[in-house]
């Protein structure tokens, strides 16, 4: 196991840089997540049963919920996969 890695479903959103509210602090309340049409697409492309590698780019305006959508999809579809989140680029 990679040091610092843990199953994706065991990370807290704030630990991965997901902001609780637009303009809110790091430890503010995390509101309930409401799925939107793009969330279903994210879950389809993250299907662990599909063989092969892929790169997924989530784009949108600032504070549109990109990080939260990515977190929710990964936590849902790949909860048992190991995820490492290094604190720095080095």
JSON list of C-alpha atoms in Angstrom, two decimals:
[
{"chain": "A", "resi": 1, "resn": "UNK", "atom": "CA", "xyz": [0.00, 0.00, 0.00]},
{"chain": "A", "resi": 2, "resn": "UNK", "atom": "CA", "xyz": [1.20, 3.51, -0.82]},
{"chain": "A", "resi": 3, "resn": "UNK", "atom": "CA", "xyz": [1.89, 5.64, 2.28]},
{"chain": "A", "resi": 4, "resn": "UNK", "atom": "CA", "xyz": [-0.96, 8.10, 2.77]},
{"chain": "A", "resi": 5, "resn": "UNK", "atom": "CA", "xyz": [-3.29, 6.24, 0.40]},
{"chain": "A", "resi": 6, "resn": "UNK", "atom": "CA", "xyz": [-6.68, 5.04, 1.57]},
{"chain": "A", "resi": 7, "resn": "UNK", "atom": "CA", "xyz": [-9.86, 3.85, -0.11]},
{"chain": "A", "resi": 8, "resn": "UNK", "atom": "CA", "xyz": [-11.50, 6.69, -2.07]},
{"chain": "A", "resi": 9, "resn": "UNK", "atom": "CA", "xyz": [-14.74, 6.33, -0.12]},
{"chain": "A", "resi": 10, "resn": "UNK", "atom": "CA", "xyz": [-12.95, 7.01, 3.18]},
{"chain": "A", "resi": 11, "resn": "UNK", "atom": "CA", "xyz": [-11.67, 10.49, 2.29]},
{"chain": "A", "resi": 12, "resn": "UNK", "atom": "CA", "xyz": [-13.54, 13.54, 3.51]},
{"chain": "A", "resi": 13, "resn": "UNK", "atom": "CA", "xyz": [-14.33, 16.04, 0.73]},
{"chain": "A", "resi": 14, "resn": "UNK", "atom": "CA", "xyz": [-12.49, 18.89, 2.52]},
{"chain": "A", "resi": 15, "resn": "UNK", "atom": "CA", "xyz": [-9.33, 16.73, 2.75]},
{"chain": "A", "resi": 16, "resn": "UNK", "atom": "CA", "xyz": [-9.29, 16.64, -1.06]},
{"chain": "A", "resi": 17, "resn": "UNK", "atom": "CA", "xyz": [-9.82, 20.37, -1.56]},
{"chain": "A", "resi": 18, "resn": "UNK", "atom": "CA", "xyz": [-13.60, 20.35, -2.03]},
{"chain": "A", "resi": 19, "resn": "UNK", "atom": "CA", "xyz": [-14.99, 23.58, -0.61]},
{"chain": "A", "resi": 20, "resn": "UNK", "atom": "CA", "xyz": [-18.13, 23.20, 1.53]},
{"chain": "A", "resi": 21, "resn": "UNK", "atom": "CA", "xyz": [-19.83, 26.35, 0.18]},
{"chain": "A", "resi": 22, "resn": "UNK", "atom": "CA", "xyz": [-18.87, 28.93, -2.39]},
{"chain": "A", "resi": 23, "resn": "UNK", "atom": "CA", "xyz": [-16.81, 31.43, -0.43]},
{"chain": "A", "resi": 24, "resn": "UNK", "atom": "CA", "xyz": [-17.05, 29.29, 2.73]},
{"chain": "A", "resi": 25, "resn": "UNK", "atom": "CA", "xyz": [-14.20, 28.13, 4.91]},
{"chain": "A", "resi": 26, "resn": "UNK", "atom": "CA", "xyz": [-12.51, 24.74, 4.81]},
{"chain": "A", "resi": 27, "resn": "UNK", "atom": "CA", "xyz": [-14.46, 23.29, 7.73]},
{"chain": "A", "resi": 28, "resn": "UNK", "atom": "CA", "xyz": [-17.87, 24.80, 7.05]},
{"chain": "A", "resi": 29, "resn": "UNK", "atom": "CA", "xyz": [-20.98, 22.68, 6.57]},
{"chain": "A", "resi": 30, "resn": "UNK", "atom": "CA", "xyz": [-21.13, 20.38, 3.54]},
{"chain": "A", "resi": 31, "resn": "UNK", "atom": "CA", "xyz": [-24.63, 20.69, 2.10]},
{"chain": "A", "resi": 32, "resn": "UNK", "atom": "CA", "xyz": [-26.51, 17.68, 0.76]},
{"chain": "A", "resi": 33, "resn": "UNK", "atom": "CA", "xyz": [-25.49, 16.88, -2.81]},
{"chain": "A", "resi": 34, "resn": "UNK", "atom": "CA", "xyz": [-28.15, 17.09, -5.49]},
{"chain": "A", "resi": 35, "resn": "UNK", "atom": "CA", "xyz": [-27.32, 15.13, -8.63]},
{"chain": "A", "resi": 36, "resn": "UNK", "atom": "CA", "xyz": [-27.51, 16.85, -11.98]},
{"chain": "A", "resi": 37, "resn": "UNK", "atom": "CA", "xyz": [-27.51, 15.31, -15.49]},
{"chain": "A", "resi": 38, "resn": "UNK", "atom": "CA", "xyz": [-23.69, 15.47, -15.78]},
{"chain": "A", "resi": 39, "resn": "UNK", "atom": "CA", "xyz": [-23.38, 13.38, -12.61]},
{"chain": "A", "resi": 40, "resn": "UNK", "atom": "CA", "xyz": [-24.86, 10.38, -14.39]},
{"chain": "A", "resi": 41, "resn": "UNK", "atom": "CA", "xyz": [-22.33, 10.78, -17.22]},
{"chain": "A", "resi": 42, "resn": "UNK", "atom": "CA", "xyz": [-19.46, 10.91, -14.71]},
{"chain": "A", "resi": 43, "resn": "UNK", "atom": "CA", "xyz": [-20.67, 7.70, -13.07]},
{"chain": "A", "resi": 44, "resn": "UNK", "atom": "CA", "xyz": [-20.92, 5.96, -16.44]},
{"chain": "A", "resi": 45, "resn": "UNK", "atom": "CA", "xyz": [-17.37, 6.84, -17.47]},
{"chain": "A", "resi": 46, "resn": "UNK", "atom": "CA", "xyz": [-16.06, 5.82, -14.03]},
{"chain": "A", "resi": 47, "resn": "UNK", "atom": "CA", "xyz": [-17.59, 2.35, -14.30]},
{"chain": "A", "resi": 48, "resn": "UNK", "atom": "CA", "xyz": [-14.93, 0.02, -12.82]},
{"chain": "A", "resi": 49, "resn": "UNK", "atom": "CA", "xyz": [-16.21, -2.84, -15.01]},
{"chain": "A", "resi": 50, "resn": "UNK", "atom": "CA", "xyz": [-15.11, -1.06, -18.21]},
{"chain": "A", "resi": 51, "resn": "UNK", "atom": "CA", "xyz": [-11.60, -2.13, -19.14]},
{"chain": "A", "resi": 52, "resn": "UNK", "atom": "CA", "xyz": [-9.02, 0.40, -20.24]},
{"chain": "A", "resi": 53, "resn": "UNK", "atom": "CA", "xyz": [-7.60, 3.66, -19.05]},
{"chain": "A", "resi": 54, "resn": "UNK", "atom": "CA", "xyz": [-9.25, 7.01, -19.50]},
{"chain": "A", "resi": 55, "resn": "UNK", "atom": "CA", "xyz": [-8.69, 10.63, -18.66]},
{"chain": "A", "resi": 56, "resn": "UNK", "atom": "CA", "xyz": [-11.73, 12.61, -17.56]},
{"chain": "A", "resi": 57, "resn": "UNK", "atom": "CA", "xyz": [-11.72, 16.40, -17.63]},
{"chain": "A", "resi": 58, "resn": "UNK", "atom": "CA", "xyz": [-14.41, 18.26, -15.70]},
{"chain": "A", "resi": 59, "resn": "UNK", "atom": "CA", "xyz": [-14.65, 21.88, -16.80]},
{"chain": "A", "resi": 60, "resn": "UNK", "atom": "CA", "xyz": [-16.88, 24.76, -15.89]},
{"chain": "A", "resi": 61, "resn": "UNK", "atom": "CA", "xyz": [-17.09, 28.17, -14.30]},
{"chain": "A", "resi": 62, "resn": "UNK", "atom": "CA", "xyz": [-15.51, 28.90, -10.92]},
{"chain": "A", "resi": 63, "resn": "UNK", "atom": "CA", "xyz": [-17.64, 27.66, -8.01]},
{"chain": "A", "resi": 64, "resn": "UNK", "atom": "CA", "xyz": [-19.84, 25.58, -10.33]},
{"chain": "A", "resi": 65, "resn": "UNK", "atom": "CA", "xyz": [-19.31, 22.42, -8.28]},
{"chain": "A", "resi": 66, "resn": "UNK", "atom": "CA", "xyz": [-16.70, 20.63, -10.40]},
{"chain": "A", "resi": 67, "resn": "UNK", "atom": "CA", "xyz": [-14.63, 19.33, -7.48]},
{"chain": "A", "resi": 68, "resn": "UNK", "atom": "CA", "xyz": [-17.72, 18.23, -5.57]},
{"chain": "A", "resi": 69, "resn": "UNK", "atom": "CA", "xyz": [-19.15, 16.44, -8.62]},
{"chain": "A", "resi": 70, "resn": "UNK", "atom": "CA", "xyz": [-15.84, 14.62, -9.15]},
{"chain": "A", "resi": 71, "resn": "UNK", "atom": "CA", "xyz": [-15.59, 13.71, -5.46]},
{"chain": "A", "resi": 72, "resn": "UNK", "atom": "CA", "xyz": [-19.16, 12.38, -5.33]},
{"chain": "A", "resi": 73, "resn": "UNK", "atom": "CA", "xyz": [-18.73, 10.30, -8.50]},
{"chain": "A", "resi": 74, "resn": "UNK", "atom": "CA", "xyz": [-15.42, 8.76, -7.39]},
{"chain": "A", "resi": 75, "resn": "UNK", "atom": "CA", "xyz": [-16.68, 8.07, -3.86]},
{"chain": "A", "resi": 76, "resn": "UNK", "atom": "CA", "xyz": [-19.76, 6.39, -5.36]},
{"chain": "A", "resi": 77, "resn": "UNK", "atom": "CA", "xyz": [-18.21, 4.34, -8.17]},
{"chain": "A", "resi": 78, "resn": "UNK", "atom": "CA", "xyz": [-14.65, 3.71, -6.95]},
{"chain": "A", "resi": 79, "resn": "UNK", "atom": "CA", "xyz": [-15.07, 3.74, -3.16]},
{"chain": "A", "resi": 80, "resn": "UNK", "atom": "CA", "xyz": [-12.76, 0.74, -2.64]},
{"chain": "A", "resi": 81, "resn": "UNK", "atom": "CA", "xyz": [-9.96, 1.96, -4.93]},
{"chain": "A", "resi": 82, "resn": "UNK", "atom": "CA", "xyz": [-6.88, 3.34, -3.24]},
{"chain": "A", "resi": 83, "resn": "UNK", "atom": "CA", "xyz": [-6.52, 7.09, -3.61]},
{"chain": "A", "resi": 84, "resn": "UNK", "atom": "CA", "xyz": [-3.39, 9.03, -2.78]},
{"chain": "A", "resi": 85, "resn": "UNK", "atom": "CA", "xyz": [-3.61, 12.80, -2.36]},
{"chain": "A", "resi": 86, "resn": "UNK", "atom": "CA", "xyz": [-0.12, 14.21, -1.86]},
{"chain": "A", "resi": 87, "resn": "UNK", "atom": "CA", "xyz": [-0.11, 17.51, 0.07]},
{"chain": "A", "resi": 88, "resn": "UNK", "atom": "CA", "xyz": [2.44, 19.06, -2.32]},
{"chain": "A", "resi": 89, "resn": "UNK", "atom": "CA", "xyz": [3.54, 18.57, -5.92]},
{"chain": "A", "resi": 90, "resn": "UNK", "atom": "CA", "xyz": [6.94, 17.31, -4.78]}
]
